[in-house]
PDB file of C-alpha atoms in Angstrom:
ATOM      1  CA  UNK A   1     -73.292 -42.672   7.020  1.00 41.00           C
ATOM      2  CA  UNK A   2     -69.721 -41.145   8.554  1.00 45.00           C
ATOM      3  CA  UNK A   3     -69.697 -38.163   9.335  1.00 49.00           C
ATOM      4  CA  UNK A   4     -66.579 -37.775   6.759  1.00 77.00           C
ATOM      5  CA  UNK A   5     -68.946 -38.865   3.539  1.00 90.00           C
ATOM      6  CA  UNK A   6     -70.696 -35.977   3.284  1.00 96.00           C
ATOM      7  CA  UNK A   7     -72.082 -34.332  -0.126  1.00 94.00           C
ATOM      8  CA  UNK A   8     -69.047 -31.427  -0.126  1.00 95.00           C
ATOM      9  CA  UNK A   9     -66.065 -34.105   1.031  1.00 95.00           C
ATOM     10  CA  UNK A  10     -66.885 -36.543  -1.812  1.00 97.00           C
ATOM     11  CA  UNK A  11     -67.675 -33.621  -4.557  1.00 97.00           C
ATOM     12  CA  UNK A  12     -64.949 -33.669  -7.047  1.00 98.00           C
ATOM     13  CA  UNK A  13     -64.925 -32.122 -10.729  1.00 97.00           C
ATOM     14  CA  UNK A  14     -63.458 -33.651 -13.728  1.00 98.00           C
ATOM     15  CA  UNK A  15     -63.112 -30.598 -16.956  1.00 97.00           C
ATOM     16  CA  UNK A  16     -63.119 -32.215 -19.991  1.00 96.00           C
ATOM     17  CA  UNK A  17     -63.326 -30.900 -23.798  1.00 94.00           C
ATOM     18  CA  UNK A  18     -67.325 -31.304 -23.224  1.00 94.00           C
ATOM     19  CA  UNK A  19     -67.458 -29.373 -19.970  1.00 94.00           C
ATOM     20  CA  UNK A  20     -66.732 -30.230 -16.496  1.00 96.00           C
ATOM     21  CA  UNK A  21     -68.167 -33.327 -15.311  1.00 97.00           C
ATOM     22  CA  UNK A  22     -68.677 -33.454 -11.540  1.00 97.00           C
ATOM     23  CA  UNK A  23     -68.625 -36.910  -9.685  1.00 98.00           C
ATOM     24  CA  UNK A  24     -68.374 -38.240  -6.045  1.00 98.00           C
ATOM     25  CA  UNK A  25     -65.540 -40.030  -4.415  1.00 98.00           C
ATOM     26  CA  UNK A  26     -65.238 -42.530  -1.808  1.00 97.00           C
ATOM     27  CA  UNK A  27     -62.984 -45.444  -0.180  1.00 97.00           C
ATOM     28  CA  UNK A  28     -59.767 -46.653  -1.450  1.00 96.00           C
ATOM     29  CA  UNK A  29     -59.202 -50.184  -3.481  1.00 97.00           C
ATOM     30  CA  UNK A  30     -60.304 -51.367  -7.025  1.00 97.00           C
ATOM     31  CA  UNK A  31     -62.611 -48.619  -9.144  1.00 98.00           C
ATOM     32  CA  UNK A  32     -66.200 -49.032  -8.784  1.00 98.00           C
ATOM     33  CA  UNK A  33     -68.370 -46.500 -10.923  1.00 98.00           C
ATOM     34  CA  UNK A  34     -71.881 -45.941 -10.004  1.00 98.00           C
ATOM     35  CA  UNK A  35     -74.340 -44.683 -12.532  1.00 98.00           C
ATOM     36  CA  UNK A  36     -77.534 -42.939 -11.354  1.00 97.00           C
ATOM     37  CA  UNK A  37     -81.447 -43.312 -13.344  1.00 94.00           C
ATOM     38  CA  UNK A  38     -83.154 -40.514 -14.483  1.00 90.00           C
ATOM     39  CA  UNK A  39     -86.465 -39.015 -13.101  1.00 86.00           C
ATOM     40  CA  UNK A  40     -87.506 -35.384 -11.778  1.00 85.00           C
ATOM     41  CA  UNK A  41     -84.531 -33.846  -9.732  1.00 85.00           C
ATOM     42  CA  UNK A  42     -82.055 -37.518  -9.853  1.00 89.00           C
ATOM     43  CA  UNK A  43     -79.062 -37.299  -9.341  1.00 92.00           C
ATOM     44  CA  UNK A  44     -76.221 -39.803  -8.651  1.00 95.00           C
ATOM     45  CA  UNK A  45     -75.480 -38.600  -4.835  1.00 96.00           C
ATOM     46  CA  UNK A  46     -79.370 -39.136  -4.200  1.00 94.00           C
ATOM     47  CA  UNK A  47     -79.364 -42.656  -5.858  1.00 95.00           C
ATOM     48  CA  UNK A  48     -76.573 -43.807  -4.013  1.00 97.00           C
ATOM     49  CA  UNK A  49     -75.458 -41.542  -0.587  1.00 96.00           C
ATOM     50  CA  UNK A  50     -76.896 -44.212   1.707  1.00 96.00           C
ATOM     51  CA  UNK A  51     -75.103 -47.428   0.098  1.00 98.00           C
ATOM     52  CA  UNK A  52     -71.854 -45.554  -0.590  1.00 97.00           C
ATOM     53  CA  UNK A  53     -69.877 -46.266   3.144  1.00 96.00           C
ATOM     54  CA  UNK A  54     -70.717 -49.923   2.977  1.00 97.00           C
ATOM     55  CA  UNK A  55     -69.483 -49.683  -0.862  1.00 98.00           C
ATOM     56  CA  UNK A  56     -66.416 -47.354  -0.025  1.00 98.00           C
ATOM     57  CA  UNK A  57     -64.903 -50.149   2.659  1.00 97.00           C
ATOM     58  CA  UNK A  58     -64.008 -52.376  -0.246  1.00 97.00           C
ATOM     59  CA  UNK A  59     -63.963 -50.027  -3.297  1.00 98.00           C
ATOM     60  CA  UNK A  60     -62.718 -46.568  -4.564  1.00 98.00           C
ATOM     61  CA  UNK A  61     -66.037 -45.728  -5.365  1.00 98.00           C
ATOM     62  CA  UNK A  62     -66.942 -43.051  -8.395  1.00 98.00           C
ATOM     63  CA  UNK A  63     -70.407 -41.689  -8.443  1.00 98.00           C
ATOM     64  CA  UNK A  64     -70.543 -39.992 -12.023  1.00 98.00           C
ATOM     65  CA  UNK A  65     -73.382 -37.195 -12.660  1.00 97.00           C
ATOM     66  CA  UNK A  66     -74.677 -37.527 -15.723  1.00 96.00           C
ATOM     67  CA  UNK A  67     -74.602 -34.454 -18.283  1.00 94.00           C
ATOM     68  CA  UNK A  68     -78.065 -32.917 -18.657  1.00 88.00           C
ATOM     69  CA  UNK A  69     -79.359 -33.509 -15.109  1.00 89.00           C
ATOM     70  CA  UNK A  70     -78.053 -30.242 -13.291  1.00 85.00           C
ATOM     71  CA  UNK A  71     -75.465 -31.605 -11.764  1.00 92.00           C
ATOM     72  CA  UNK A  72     -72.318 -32.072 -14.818  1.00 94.00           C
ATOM     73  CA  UNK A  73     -72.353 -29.384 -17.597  1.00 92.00           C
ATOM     74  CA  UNK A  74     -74.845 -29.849 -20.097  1.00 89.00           C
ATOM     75  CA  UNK A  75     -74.266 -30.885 -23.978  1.00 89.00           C
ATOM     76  CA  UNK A  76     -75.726 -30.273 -26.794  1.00 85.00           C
ATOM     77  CA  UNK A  77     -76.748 -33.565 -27.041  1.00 88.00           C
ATOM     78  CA  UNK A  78     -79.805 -35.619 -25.572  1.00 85.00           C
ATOM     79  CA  UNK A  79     -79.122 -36.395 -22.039  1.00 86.00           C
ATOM     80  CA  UNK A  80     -80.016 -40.248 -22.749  1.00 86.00           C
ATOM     81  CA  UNK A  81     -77.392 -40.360 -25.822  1.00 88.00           C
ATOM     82  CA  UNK A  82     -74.442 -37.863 -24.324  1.00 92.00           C
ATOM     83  CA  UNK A  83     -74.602 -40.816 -20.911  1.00 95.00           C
ATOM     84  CA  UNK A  84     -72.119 -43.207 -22.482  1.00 95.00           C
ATOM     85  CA  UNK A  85     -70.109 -40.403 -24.276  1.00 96.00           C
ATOM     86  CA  UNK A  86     -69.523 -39.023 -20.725  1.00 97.00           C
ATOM     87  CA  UNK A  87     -68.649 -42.602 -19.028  1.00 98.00           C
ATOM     88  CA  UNK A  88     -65.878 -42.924 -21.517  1.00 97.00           C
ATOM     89  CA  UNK A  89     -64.553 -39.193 -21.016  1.00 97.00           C
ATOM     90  CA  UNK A  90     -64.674 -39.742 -17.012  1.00 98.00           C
ATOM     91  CA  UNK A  91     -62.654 -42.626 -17.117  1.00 98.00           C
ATOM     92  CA  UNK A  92     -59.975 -41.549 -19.654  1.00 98.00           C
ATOM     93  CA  UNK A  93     -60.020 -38.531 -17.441  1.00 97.00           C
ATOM     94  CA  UNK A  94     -58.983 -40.560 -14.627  1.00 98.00           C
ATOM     95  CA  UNK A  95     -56.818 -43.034 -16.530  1.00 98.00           C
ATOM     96  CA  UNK A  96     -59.328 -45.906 -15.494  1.00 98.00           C
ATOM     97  CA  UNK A  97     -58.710 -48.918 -17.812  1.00 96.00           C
ATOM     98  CA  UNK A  98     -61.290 -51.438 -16.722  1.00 97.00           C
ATOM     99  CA  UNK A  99     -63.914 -51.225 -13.643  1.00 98.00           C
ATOM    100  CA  UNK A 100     -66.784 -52.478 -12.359  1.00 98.00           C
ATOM    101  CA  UNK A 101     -70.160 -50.599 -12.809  1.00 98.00           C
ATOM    102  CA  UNK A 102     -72.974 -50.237 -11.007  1.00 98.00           C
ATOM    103  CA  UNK A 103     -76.153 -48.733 -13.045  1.00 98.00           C
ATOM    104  CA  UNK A 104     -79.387 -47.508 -11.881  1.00 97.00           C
ATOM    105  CA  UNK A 105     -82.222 -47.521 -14.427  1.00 96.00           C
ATOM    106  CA  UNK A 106     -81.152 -46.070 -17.077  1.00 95.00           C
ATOM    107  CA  UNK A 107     -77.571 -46.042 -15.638  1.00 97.00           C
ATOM    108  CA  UNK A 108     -77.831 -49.871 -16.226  1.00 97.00           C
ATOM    109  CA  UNK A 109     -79.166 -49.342 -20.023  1.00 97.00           C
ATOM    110  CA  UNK A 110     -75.734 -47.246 -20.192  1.00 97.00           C
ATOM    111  CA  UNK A 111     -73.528 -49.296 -18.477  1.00 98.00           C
ATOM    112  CA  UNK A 112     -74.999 -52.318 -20.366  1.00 98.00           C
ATOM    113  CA  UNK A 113     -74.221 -50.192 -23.870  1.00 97.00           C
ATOM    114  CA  UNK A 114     -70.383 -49.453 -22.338  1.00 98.00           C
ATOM    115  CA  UNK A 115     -70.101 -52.877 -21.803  1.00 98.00           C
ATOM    116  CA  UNK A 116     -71.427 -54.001 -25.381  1.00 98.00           C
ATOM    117  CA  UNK A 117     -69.301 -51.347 -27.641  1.00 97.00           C
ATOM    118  CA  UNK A 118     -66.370 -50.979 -24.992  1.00 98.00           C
ATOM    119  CA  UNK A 119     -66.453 -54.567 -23.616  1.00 98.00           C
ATOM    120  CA  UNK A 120     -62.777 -53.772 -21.959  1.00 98.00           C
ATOM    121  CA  UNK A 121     -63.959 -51.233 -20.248  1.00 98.00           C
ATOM    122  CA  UNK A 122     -66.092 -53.051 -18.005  1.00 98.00           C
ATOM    123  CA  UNK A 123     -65.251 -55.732 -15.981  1.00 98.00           C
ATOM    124  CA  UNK A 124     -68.085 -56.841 -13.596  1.00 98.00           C
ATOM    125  CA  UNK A 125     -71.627 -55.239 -14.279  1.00 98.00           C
ATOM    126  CA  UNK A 126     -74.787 -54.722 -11.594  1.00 98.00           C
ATOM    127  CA  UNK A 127     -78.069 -53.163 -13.268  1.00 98.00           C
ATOM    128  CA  UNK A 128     -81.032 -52.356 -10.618  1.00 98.00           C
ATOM    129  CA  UNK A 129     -84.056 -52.675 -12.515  1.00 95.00           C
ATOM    130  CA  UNK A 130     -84.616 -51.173 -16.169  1.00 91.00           C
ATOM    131  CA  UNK A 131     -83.044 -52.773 -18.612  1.00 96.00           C
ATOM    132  CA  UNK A 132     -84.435 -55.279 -21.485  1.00 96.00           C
ATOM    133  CA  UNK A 133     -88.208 -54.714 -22.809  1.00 95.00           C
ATOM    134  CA  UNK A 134     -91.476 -55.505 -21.447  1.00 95.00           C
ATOM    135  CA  UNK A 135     -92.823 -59.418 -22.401  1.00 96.00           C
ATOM    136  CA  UNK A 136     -95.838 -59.659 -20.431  1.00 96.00           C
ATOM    137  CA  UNK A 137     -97.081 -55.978 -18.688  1.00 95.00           C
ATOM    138  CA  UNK A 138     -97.726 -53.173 -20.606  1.00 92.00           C
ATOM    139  CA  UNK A 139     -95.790 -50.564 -22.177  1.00 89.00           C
ATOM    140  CA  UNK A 140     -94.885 -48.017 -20.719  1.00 90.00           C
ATOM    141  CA  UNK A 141     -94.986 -49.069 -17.269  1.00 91.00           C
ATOM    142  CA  UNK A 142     -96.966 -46.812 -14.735  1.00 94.00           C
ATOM    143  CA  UNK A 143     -94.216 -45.021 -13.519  1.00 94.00           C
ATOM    144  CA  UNK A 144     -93.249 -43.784 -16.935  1.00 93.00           C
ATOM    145  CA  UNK A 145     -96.603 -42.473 -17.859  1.00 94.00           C
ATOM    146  CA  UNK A 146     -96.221 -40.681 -14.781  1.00 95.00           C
ATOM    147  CA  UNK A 147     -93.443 -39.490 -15.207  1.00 93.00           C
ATOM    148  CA  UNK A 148     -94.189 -37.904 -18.890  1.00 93.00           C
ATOM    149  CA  UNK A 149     -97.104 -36.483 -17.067  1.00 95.00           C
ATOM    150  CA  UNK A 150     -94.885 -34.718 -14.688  1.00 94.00           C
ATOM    151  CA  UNK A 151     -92.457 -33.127 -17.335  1.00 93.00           C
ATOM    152  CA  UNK A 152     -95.465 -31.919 -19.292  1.00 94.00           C
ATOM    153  CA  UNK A 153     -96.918 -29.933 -15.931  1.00 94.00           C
ATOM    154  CA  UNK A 154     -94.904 -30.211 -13.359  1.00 94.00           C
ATOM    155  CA  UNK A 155     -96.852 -30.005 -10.546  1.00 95.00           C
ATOM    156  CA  UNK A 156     -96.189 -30.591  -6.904  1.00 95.00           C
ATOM    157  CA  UNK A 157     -98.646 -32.908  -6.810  1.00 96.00           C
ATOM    158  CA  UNK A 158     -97.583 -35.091 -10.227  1.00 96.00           C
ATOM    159  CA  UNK A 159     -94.166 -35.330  -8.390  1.00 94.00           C
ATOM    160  CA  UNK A 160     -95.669 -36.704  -5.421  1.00 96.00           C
ATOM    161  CA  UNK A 161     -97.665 -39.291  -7.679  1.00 96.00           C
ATOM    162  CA  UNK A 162     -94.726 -40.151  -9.677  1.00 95.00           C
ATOM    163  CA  UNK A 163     -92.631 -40.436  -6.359  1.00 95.00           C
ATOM    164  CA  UNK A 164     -94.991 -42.731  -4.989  1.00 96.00           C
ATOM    165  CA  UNK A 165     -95.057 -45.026  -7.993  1.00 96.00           C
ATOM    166  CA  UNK A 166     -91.111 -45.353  -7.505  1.00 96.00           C
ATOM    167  CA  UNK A 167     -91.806 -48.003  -4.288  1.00 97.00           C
ATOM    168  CA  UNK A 168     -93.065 -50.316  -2.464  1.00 97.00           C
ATOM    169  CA  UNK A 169     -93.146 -48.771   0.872  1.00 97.00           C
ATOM    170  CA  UNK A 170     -95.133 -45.462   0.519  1.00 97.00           C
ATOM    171  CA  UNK A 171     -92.952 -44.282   4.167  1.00 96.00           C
ATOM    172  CA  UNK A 172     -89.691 -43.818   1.920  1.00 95.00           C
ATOM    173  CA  UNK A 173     -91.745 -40.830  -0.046  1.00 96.00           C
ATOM    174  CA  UNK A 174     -90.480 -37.948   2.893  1.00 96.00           C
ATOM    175  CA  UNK A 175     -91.769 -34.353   3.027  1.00 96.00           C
ATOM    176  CA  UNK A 176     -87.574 -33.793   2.585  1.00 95.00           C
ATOM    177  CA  UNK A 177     -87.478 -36.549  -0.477  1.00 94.00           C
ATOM    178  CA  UNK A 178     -90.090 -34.383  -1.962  1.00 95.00           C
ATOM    179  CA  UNK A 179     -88.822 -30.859  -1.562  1.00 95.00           C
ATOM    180  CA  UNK A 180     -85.146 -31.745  -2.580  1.00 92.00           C
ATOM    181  CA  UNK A 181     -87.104 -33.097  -5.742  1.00 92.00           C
ATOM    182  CA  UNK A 182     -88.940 -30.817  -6.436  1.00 94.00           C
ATOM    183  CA  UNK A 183     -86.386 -27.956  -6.374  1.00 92.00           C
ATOM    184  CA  UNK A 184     -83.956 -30.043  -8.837  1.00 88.00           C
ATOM    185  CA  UNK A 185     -86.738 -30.556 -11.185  1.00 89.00           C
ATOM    186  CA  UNK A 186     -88.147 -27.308 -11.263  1.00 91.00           C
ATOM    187  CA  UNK A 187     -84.642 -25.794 -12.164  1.00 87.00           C
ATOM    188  CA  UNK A 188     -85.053 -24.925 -15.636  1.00 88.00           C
ATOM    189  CA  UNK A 189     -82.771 -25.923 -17.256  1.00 84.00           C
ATOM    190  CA  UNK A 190     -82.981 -29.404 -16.139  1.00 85.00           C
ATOM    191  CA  UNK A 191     -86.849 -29.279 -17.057  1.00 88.00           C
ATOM    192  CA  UNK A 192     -85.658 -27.937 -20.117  1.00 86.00           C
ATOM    193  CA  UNK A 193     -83.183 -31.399 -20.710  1.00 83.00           C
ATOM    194  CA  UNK A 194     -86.044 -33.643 -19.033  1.00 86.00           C
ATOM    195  CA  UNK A 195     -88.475 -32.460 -21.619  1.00 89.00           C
ATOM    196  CA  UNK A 196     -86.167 -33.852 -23.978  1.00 87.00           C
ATOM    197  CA  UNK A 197     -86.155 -37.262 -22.704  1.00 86.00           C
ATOM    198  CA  UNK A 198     -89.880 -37.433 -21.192  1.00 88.00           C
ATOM    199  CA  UNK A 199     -91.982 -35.188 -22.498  1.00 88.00           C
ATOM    200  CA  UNK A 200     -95.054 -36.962 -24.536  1.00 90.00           C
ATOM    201  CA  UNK A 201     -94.109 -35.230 -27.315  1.00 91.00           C
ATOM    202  CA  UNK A 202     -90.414 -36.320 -27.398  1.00 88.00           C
ATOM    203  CA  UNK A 203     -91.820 -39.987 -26.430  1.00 88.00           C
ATOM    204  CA  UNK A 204     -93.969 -40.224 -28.683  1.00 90.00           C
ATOM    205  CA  UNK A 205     -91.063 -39.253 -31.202  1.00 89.00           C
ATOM    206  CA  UNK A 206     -88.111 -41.806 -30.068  1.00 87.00           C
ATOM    207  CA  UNK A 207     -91.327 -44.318 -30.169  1.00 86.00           C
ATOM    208  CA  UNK A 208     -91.543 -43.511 -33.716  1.00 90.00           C
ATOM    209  CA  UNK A 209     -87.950 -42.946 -34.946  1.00 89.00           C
ATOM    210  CA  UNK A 210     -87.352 -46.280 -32.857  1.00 87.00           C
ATOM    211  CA  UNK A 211     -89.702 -48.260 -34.946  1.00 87.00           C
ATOM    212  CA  UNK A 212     -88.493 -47.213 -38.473  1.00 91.00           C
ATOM    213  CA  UNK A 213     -85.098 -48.112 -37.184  1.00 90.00           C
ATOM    214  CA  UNK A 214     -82.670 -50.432 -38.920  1.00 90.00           C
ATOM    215  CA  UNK A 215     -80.413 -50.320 -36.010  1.00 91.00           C
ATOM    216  CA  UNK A 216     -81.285 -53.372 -33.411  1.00 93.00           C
ATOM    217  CA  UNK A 217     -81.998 -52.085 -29.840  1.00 93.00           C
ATOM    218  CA  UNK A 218     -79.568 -53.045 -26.731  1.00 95.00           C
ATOM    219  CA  UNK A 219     -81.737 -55.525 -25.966  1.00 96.00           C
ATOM    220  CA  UNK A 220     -81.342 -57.642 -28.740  1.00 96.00           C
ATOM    221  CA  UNK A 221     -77.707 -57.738 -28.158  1.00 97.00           C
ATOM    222  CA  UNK A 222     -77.001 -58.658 -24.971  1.00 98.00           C
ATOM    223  CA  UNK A 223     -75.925 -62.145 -26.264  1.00 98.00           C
ATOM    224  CA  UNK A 224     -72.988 -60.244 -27.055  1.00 98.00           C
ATOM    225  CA  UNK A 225     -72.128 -58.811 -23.590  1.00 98.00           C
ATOM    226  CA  UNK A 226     -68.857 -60.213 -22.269  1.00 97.00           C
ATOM    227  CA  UNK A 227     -69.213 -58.656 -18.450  1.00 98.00           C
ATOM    228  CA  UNK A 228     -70.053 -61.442 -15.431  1.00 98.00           C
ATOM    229  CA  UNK A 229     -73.613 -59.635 -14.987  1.00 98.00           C
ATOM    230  CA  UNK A 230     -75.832 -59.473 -11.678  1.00 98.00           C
ATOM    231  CA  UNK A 231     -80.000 -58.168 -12.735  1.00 98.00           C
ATOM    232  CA  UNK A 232     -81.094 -56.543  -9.096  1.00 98.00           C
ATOM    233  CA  UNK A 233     -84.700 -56.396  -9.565  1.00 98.00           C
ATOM    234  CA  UNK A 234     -87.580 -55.239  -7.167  1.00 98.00           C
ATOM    235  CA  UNK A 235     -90.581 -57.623  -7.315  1.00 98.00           C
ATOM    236  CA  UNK A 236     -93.187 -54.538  -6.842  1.00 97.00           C
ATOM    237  CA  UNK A 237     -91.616 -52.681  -9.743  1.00 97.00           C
ATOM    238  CA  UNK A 238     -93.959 -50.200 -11.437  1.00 96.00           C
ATOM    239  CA  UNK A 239     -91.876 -48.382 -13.331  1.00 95.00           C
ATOM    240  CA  UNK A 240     -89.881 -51.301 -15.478  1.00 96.00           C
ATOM    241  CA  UNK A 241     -91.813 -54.169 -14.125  1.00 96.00           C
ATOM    242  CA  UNK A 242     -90.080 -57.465 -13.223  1.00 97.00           C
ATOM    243  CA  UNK A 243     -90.326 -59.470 -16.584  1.00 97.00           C
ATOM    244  CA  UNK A 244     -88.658 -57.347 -18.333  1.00 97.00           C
ATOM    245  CA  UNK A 245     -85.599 -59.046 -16.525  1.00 98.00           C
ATOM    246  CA  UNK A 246     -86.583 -62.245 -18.788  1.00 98.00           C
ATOM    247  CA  UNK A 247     -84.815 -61.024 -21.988  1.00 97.00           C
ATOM    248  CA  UNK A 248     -81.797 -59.906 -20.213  1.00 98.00           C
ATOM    249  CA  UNK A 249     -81.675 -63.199 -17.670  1.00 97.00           C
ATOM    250  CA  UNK A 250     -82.272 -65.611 -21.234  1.00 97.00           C
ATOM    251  CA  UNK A 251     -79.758 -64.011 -23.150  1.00 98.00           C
ATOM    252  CA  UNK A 252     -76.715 -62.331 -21.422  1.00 98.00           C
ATOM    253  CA  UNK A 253     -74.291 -65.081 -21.345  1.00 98.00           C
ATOM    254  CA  UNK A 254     -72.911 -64.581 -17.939  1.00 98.00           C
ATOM    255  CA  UNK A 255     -75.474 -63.467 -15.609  1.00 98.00           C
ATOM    256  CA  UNK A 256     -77.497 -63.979 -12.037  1.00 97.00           C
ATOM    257  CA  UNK A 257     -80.723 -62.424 -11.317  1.00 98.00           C
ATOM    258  CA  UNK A 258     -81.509 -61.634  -7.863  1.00 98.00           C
ATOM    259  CA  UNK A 259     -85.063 -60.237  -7.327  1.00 98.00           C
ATOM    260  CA  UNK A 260     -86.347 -58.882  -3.932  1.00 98.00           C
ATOM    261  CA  UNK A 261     -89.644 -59.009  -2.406  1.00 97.00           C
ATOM    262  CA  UNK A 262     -91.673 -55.735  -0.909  1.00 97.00           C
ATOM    263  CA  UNK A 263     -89.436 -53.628  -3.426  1.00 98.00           C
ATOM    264  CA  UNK A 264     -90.059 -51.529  -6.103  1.00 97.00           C
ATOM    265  CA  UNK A 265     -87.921 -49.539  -8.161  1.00 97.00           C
ATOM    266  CA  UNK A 266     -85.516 -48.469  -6.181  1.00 96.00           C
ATOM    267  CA  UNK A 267     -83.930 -51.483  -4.602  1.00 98.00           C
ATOM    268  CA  UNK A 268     -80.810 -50.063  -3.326  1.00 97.00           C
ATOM    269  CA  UNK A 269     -83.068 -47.625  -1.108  1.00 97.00           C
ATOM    270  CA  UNK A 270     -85.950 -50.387  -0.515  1.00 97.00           C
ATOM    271  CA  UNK A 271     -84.214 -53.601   0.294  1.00 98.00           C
ATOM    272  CA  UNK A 272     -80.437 -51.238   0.935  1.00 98.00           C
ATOM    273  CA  UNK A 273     -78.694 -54.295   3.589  1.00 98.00           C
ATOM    274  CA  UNK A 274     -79.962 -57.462   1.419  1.00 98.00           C
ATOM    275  CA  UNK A 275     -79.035 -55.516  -2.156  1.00 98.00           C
ATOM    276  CA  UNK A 276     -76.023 -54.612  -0.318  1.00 98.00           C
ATOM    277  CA  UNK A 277     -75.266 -57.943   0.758  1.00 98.00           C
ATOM    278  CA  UNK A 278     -76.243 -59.476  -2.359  1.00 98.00           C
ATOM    279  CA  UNK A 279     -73.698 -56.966  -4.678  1.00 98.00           C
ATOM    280  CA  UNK A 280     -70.857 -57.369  -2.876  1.00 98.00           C
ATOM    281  CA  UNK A 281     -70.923 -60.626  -2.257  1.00 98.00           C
ATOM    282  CA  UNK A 282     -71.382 -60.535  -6.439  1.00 98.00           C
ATOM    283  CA  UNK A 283     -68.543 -58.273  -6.801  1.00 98.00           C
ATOM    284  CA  UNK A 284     -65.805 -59.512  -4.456  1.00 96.00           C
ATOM    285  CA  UNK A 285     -66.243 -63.261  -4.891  1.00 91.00           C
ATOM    286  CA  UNK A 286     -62.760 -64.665  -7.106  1.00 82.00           C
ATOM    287  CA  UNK A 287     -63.166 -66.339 -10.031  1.00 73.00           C
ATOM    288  CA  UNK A 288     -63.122 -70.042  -9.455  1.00 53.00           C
ATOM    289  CA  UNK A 289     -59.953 -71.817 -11.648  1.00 44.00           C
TER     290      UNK A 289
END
């Protein structure tokens, strides 16, 4: 990475009437926003500091921290439901019309659910891994059961666990990867907000208030998504395993699936030059006619 992208020169804050949302900045040209996932101690500068130089030679690139991760202010909503609320702020803040998005997990989910109630708001979409719902493996994947695990007790150990479950290649789980982890997700308030979301407890609610639902889930309407979509996928995924990529890749109107091998969840770490290669060939290519 240049010397000149470091966490302080690309730290930025945007104040808004639901508290200051804080973002990274990088490269000049059309907007790209990126959108992190969620885990212990995430955060959108750890999802995406190694890609971002590659990224930031074509793209003004926006790396939004999502509310409720100890990054942004908090709101008094749940971190998973205040996500899209705080996409549309940040780029009315800015005076962004239309961009392209790249989501992360559940920064895909929310980019996906931009795309499907603000459809032009987004123009070109990426997802890595996470969105659509489990056909054949079971539900929830390891890495979520992990995860809930974690948020119950967090323990050094759990993290590790959960951390491992997150790739492939067990090298990319550091002794600094799991102390800059551990001290995010430890904070507590953002244990506090990850209870919310991953706690047994709270799962075990949304599982429940979920199924007496009338509302259809996201998944059910991505027929109606109007962004040119690319599905990044890592073939070793244990946290949303692969064929959950077969509702989205069936039913999105406008879509390529790219899957890579000796990769698990996070493919933009795992597989960084070939996902590189593989987005931004996606994302700069004109539109033929």
């Amino acid at each position: 990475m240049p010397a000149e992208l470091t966490y302080e020169s690309t730290l930025r804050e945007l104040a808004t009437d639901q508290g200051v949302l804080r973002y990274h900045e990088a490269g000049e040209g059309p907007p790209l926003l990126l959108l992190h996932g969620s885990g212990p101690g995430v955060t959108g500068w750890r999802n995406y500091r190694g890609n971002l130089a590659r990224f930031a030679e074509h793209f003004r690139c926006l790396v939004l921290e999502f509310p409720g991760f100890g990054v942004s202010d908090p709101t008094d909503e749940h971190p998973m439901m205040a996500a899209g609320g705080a996409v549309i702020r940040f780029l009315d803040g800015l005076n962004l019309g239309q961009v392209d998005v790249i989501g992360n997990s559940m920064g895909g989910i929310v980019a996906t659910q931009v795309a499907l109630r603000h459809p032009e708001r987004v123009g070109r979409l990426v997802t890595i891994g996470g969105i659509g719902r489990n056909v054949f493996s079971p539900a929830p994947g390891e890495g979520i059961k992990l995860l809930a695990e974690f948020t119950d007790e967090p323990t050094r150990e759990r993290l590790v666990r959960w951390l491992h479950s997150m790739v492939y290649n067990p090298k990319v789980v550091t002794e600094e990867l799991i102390e800059e982890r551990w001290r995010q997700a430890t904070d507590p308030d953002t244990l506090a907000s990850a209870r919310r979301m991953y706690g047994s407890k709270a799962m075990a609610a949304r599982a429940k208030a979920m199924a007496a639902s009338d509302e259809p889930p996201y998944w059910a309407m991505l027929h109606k998504l109007k962004a040119k979509t690319l599905i990044t996928w890592g073939r070793d995924d244990r946290v949303s395993p692969v064929d959950m990529a077969l509702v989205p890749m069936r039913t999105i109107p406008d879509v390529q699936v790219n899957i890579f091998p000796n990769c698990g969840h996070w493919v933009m770490i795992e597989q960084k030059a070939a996902w590189e290669s593989a987005v931004l060939a996606f994302l700069t290519t004109k539109e033929q006619g």
